[in-house]
mmCIF file of C-alpha atoms in Angstrom:
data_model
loop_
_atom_site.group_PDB
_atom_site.id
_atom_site.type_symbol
_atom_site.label_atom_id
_atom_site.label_comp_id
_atom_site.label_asym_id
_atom_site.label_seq_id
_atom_site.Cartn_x
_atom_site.Cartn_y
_atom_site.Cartn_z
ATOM 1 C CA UNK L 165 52.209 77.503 82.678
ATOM 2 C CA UNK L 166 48.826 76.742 83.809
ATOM 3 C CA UNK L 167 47.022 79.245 86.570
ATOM 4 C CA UNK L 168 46.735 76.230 88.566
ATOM 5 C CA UNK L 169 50.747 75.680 88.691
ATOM 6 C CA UNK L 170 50.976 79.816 89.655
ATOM 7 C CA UNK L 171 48.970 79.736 92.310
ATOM 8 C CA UNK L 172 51.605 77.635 94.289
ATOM 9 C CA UNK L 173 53.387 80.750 94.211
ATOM 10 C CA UNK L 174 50.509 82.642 96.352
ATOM 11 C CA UNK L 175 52.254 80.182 99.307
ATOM 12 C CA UNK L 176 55.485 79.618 98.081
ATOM 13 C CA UNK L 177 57.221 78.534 101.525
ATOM 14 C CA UNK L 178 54.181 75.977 101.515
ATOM 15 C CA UNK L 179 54.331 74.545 98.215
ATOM 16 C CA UNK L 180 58.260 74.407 98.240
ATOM 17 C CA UNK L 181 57.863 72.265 101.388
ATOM 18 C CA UNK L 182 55.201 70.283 99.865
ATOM 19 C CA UNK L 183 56.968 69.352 96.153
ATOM 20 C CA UNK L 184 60.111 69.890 95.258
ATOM 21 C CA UNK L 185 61.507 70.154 98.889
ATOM 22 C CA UNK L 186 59.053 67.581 100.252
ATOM 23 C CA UNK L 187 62.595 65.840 101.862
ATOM 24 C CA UNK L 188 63.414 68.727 103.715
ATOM 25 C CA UNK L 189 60.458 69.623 105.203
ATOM 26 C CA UNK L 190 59.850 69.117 109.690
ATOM 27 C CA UNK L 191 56.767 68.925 110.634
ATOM 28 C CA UNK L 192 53.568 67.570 110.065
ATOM 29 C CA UNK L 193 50.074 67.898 107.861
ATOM 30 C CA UNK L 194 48.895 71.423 109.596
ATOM 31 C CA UNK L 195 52.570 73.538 109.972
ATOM 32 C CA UNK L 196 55.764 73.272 108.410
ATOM 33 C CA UNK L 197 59.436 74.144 108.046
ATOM 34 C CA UNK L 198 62.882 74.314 106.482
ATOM 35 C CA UNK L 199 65.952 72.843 108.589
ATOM 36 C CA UNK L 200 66.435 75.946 111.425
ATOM 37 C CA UNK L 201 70.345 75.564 109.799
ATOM 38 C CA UNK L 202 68.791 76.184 106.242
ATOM 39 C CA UNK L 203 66.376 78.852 106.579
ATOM 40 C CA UNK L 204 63.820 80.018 109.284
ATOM 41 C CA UNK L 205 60.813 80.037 106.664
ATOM 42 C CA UNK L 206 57.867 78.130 107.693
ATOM 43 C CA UNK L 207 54.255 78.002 106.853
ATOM 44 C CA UNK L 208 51.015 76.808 108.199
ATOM 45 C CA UNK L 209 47.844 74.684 106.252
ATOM 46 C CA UNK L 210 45.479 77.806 106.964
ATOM 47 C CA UNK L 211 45.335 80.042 109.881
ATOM 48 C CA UNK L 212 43.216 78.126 112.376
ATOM 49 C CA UNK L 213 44.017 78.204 115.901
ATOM 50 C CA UNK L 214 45.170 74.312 115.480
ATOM 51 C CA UNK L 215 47.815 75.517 112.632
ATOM 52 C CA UNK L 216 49.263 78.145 114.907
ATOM 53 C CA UNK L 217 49.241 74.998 117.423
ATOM 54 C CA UNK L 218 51.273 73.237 115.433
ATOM 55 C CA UNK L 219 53.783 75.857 114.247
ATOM 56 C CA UNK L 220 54.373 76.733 118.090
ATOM 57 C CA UNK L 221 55.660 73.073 118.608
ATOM 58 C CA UNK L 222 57.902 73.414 115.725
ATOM 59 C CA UNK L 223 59.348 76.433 117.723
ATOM 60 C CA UNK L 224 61.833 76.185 120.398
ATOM 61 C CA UNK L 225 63.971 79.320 122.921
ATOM 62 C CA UNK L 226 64.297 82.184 120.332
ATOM 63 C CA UNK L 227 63.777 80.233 117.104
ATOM 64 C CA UNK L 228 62.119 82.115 114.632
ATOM 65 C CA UNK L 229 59.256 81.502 111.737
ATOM 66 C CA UNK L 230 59.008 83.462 108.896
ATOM 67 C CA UNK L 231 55.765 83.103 106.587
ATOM 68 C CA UNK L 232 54.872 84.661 103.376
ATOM 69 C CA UNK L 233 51.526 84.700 102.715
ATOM 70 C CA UNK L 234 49.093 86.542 100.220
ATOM 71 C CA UNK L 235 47.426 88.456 103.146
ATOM 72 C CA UNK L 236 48.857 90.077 106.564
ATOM 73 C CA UNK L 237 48.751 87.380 109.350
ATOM 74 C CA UNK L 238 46.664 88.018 112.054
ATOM 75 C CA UNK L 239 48.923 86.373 115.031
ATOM 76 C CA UNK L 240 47.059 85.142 117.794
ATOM 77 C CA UNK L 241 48.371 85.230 121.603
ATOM 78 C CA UNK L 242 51.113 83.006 122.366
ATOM 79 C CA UNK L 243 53.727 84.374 119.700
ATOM 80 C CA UNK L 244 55.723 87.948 119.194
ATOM 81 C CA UNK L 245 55.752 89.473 116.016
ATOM 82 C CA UNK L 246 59.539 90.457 115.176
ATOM 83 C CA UNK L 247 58.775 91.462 111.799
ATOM 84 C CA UNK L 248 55.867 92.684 109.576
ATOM 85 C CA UNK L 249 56.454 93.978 106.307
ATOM 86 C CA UNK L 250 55.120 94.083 102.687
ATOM 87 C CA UNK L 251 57.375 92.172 99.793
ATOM 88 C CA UNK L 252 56.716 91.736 95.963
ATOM 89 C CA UNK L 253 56.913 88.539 94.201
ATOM 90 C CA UNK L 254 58.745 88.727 91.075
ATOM 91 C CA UNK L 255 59.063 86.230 88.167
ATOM 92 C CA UNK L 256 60.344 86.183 84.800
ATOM 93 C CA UNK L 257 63.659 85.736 82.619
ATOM 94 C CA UNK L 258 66.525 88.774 83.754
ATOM 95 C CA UNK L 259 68.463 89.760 80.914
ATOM 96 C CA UNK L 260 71.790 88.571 79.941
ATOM 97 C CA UNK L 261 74.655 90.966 81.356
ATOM 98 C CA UNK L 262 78.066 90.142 80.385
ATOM 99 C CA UNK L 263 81.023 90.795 82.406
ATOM 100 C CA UNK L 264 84.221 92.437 81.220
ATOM 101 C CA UNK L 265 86.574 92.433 84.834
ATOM 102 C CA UNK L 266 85.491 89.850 86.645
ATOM 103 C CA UNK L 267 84.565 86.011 86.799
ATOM 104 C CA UNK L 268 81.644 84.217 87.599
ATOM 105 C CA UNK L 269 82.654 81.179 89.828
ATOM 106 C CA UNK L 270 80.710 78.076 91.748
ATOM 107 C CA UNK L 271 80.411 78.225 95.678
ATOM 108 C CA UNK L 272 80.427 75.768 97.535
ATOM 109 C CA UNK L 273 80.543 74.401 101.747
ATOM 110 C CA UNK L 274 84.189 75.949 101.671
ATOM 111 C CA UNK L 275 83.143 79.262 100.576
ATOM 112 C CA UNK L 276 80.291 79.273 103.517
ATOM 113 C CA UNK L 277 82.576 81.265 105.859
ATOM 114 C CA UNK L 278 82.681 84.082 103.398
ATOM 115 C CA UNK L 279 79.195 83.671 102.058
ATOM 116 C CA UNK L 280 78.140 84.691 105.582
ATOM 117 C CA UNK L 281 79.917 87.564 106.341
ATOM 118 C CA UNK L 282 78.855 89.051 102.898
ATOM 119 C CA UNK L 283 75.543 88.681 103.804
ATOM 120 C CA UNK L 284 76.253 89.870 106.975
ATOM 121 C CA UNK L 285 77.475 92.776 105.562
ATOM 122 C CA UNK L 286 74.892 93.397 102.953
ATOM 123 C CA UNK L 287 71.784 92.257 104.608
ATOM 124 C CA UNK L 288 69.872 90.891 101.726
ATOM 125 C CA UNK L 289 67.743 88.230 104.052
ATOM 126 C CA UNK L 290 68.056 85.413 106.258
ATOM 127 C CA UNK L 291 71.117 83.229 105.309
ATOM 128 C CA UNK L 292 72.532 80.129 107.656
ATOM 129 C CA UNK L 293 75.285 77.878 107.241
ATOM 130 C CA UNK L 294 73.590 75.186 105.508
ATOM 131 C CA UNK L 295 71.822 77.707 103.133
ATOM 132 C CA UNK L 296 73.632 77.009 100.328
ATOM 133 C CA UNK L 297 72.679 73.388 100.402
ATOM 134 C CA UNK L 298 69.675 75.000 99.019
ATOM 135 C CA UNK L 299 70.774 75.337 95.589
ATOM 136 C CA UNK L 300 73.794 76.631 93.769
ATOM 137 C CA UNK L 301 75.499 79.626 94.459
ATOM 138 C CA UNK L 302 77.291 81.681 92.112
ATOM 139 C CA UNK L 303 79.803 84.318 93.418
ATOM 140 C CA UNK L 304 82.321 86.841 92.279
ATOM 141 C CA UNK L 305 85.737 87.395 93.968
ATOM 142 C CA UNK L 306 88.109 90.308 93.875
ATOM 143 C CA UNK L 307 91.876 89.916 95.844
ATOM 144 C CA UNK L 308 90.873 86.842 96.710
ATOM 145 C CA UNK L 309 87.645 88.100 98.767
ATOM 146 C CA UNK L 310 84.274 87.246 97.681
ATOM 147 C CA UNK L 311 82.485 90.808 96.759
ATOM 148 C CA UNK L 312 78.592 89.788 95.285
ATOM 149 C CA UNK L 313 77.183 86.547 95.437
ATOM 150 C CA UNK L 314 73.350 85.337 94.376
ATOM 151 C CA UNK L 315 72.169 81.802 94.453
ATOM 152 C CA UNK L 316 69.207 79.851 94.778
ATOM 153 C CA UNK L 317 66.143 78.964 97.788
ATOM 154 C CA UNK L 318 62.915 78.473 97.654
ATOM 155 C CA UNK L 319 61.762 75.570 95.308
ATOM 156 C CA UNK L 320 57.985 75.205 94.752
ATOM 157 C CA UNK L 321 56.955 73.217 91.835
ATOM 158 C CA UNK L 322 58.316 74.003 88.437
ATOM 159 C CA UNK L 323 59.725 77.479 90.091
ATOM 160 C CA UNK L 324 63.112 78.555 91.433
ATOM 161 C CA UNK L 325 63.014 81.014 93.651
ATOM 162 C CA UNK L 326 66.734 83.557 93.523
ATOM 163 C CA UNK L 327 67.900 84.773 96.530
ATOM 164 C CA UNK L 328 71.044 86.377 98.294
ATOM 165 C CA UNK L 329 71.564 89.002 95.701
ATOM 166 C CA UNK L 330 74.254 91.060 97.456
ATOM 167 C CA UNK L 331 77.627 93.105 96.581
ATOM 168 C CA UNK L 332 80.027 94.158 98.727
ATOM 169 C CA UNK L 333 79.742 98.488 98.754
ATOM 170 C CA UNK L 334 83.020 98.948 97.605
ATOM 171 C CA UNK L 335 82.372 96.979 94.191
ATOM 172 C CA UNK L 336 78.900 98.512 93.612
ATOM 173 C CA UNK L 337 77.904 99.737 89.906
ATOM 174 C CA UNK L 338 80.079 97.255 88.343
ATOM 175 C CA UNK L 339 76.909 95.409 87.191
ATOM 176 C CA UNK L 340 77.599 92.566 89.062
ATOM 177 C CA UNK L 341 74.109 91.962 90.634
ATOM 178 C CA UNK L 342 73.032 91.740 87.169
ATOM 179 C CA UNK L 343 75.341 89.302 85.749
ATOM 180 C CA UNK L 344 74.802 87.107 88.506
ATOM 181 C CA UNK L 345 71.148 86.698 88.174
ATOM 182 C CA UNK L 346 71.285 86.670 84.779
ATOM 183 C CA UNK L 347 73.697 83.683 85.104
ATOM 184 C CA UNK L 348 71.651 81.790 87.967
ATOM 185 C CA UNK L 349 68.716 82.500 85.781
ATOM 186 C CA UNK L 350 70.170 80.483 82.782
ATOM 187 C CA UNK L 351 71.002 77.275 85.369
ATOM 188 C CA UNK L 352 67.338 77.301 86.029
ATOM 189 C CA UNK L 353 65.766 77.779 82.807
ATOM 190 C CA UNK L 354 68.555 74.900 81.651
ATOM 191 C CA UNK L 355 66.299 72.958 83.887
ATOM 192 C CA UNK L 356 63.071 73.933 82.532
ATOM 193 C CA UNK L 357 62.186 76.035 85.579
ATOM 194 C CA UNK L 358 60.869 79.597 85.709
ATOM 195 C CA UNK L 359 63.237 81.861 87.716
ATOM 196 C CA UNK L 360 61.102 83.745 90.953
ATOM 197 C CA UNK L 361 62.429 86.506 93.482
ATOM 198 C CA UNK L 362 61.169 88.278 96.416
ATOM 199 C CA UNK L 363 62.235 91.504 97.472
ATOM 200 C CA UNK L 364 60.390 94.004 100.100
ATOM 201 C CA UNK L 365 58.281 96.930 99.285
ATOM 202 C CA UNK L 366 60.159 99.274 100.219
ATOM 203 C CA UNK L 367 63.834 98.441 98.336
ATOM 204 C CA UNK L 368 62.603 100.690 94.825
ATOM 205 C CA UNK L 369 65.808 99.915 94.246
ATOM 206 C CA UNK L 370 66.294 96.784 93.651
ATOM 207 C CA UNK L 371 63.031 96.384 92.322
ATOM 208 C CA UNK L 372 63.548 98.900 89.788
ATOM 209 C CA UNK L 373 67.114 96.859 88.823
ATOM 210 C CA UNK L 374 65.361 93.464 88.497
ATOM 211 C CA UNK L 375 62.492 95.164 86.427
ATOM 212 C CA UNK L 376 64.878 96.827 84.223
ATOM 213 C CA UNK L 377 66.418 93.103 83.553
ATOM 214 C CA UNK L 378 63.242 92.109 82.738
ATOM 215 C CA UNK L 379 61.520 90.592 85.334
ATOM 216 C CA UNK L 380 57.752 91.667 86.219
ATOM 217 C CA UNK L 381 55.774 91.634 89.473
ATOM 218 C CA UNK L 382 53.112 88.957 90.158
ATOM 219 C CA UNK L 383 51.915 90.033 93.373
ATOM 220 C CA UNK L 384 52.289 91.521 97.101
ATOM 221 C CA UNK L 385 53.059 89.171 99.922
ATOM 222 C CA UNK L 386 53.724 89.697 103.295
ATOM 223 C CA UNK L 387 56.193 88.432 105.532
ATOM 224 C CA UNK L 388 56.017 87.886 108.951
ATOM 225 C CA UNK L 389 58.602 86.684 111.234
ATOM 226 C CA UNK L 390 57.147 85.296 114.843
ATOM 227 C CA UNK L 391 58.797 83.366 117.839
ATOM 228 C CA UNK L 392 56.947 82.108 120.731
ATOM 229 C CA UNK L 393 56.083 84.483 124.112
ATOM 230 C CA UNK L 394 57.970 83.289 127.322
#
């Protein structure tokens, strides 16, 4: 892996929208974005007054963009901040975790129903009914209810970005977090890919779990959501 390929990961929503999810990108050569049904991550060229421009006209009512950029994003007038935090990129291979009472299946547009009202539940980021058009999801259910879930997003270059790691709190410490991103891992590295996540600062948490698997962090981002005043 060359520094030149890991750089693309200093502006990941950018260089998604600008390789491997060129098709789905809206928008034109100074802002862009993922289908509002997808995701609401966008990103901007630079931060010139024309780029801000440009994302505003992307944004319509109470649509929101969220950016993750390598420094805090100084938002000029014309848009609301709705969020501003700190996250940490992480990359690398998580362990293999087998599973002894459970089994790993494939979800799919019939499973979208459920996939939201985990999420919904478990608040592990931004996830929309076409989401899961993203990339494959893998899922676990229990009585016939789907209890943890993790799948994939954010595509730029040769990286695969995980995402939705959630379990239901009534089937937590069963290790199922682990065995699913140890699974979705393998499907990416099948493809020759290098497996990324993002996670906030402040969830030691999860960090801690994904580090413990393995995985090591590049770098800080930040992530700021906006939507346009009036």
């Amino acid at each position: 892996m060359s520094d030149r390929d890991e750089r693309l990961l200093d502006r990941p929503i950018w260089s998604a929208l600008t390789t491997r999810q060129k098709s789905l990108a809206e928008g034109g050569p100074r802002a862009l974005r993922y289908p509002v049904a997808m995701t609401p991550f966008a990103d901007m060229v630079d931060m010139s007054a024309a780029s801000f421009a440009a994302l505003g006209d992307l944004l319509s009512g109470s649509q929101v963009a969220a950016l993750f950029t390598p420094e805090p994003v100084n938002v000029p007038a014309g848009f609301k901040v709705v969020l501003a935090e700190s996250g940490e990129q992480m990359i690398g291979s998580p362990a293999d975790s087998p599973l002894r009472d459970a089994t790993i299946v494939t979800l799919g547009a019939a499973d979208v129903p459920a996939m939201m009202a985990l999420t919904e539940l478990t608040k592990p980021g931004p996830f929309a009914a076409r989401t899961h058009e993203l990339g494959t999801f893998l899922g676990i259910r229990a009585g016939g209810e789907l209890v943890a879930m993790t799948g994939e997003r954010m595509k730029p270059g040769n990286f695969t970005e995980m995402t939705a790691v959630c379990v239901h709190p009534a089937y937590r410490g069963r290790g199922y977090a682990q065995a699913l991103l140890a699974a979705v891992a393998r499907q990416i590295e099948a493809r020759g890919e290098i497996p990324i996540l993002h996670v906030f600062s402040s969830n030691a948490s999860a960090i801690a779990l994904y580090q413990r698997q393995g995985m090591k962090i590049r770098r800080r981002l930040y992530v700021t959501a906006l939507m346009k005043e009036g």
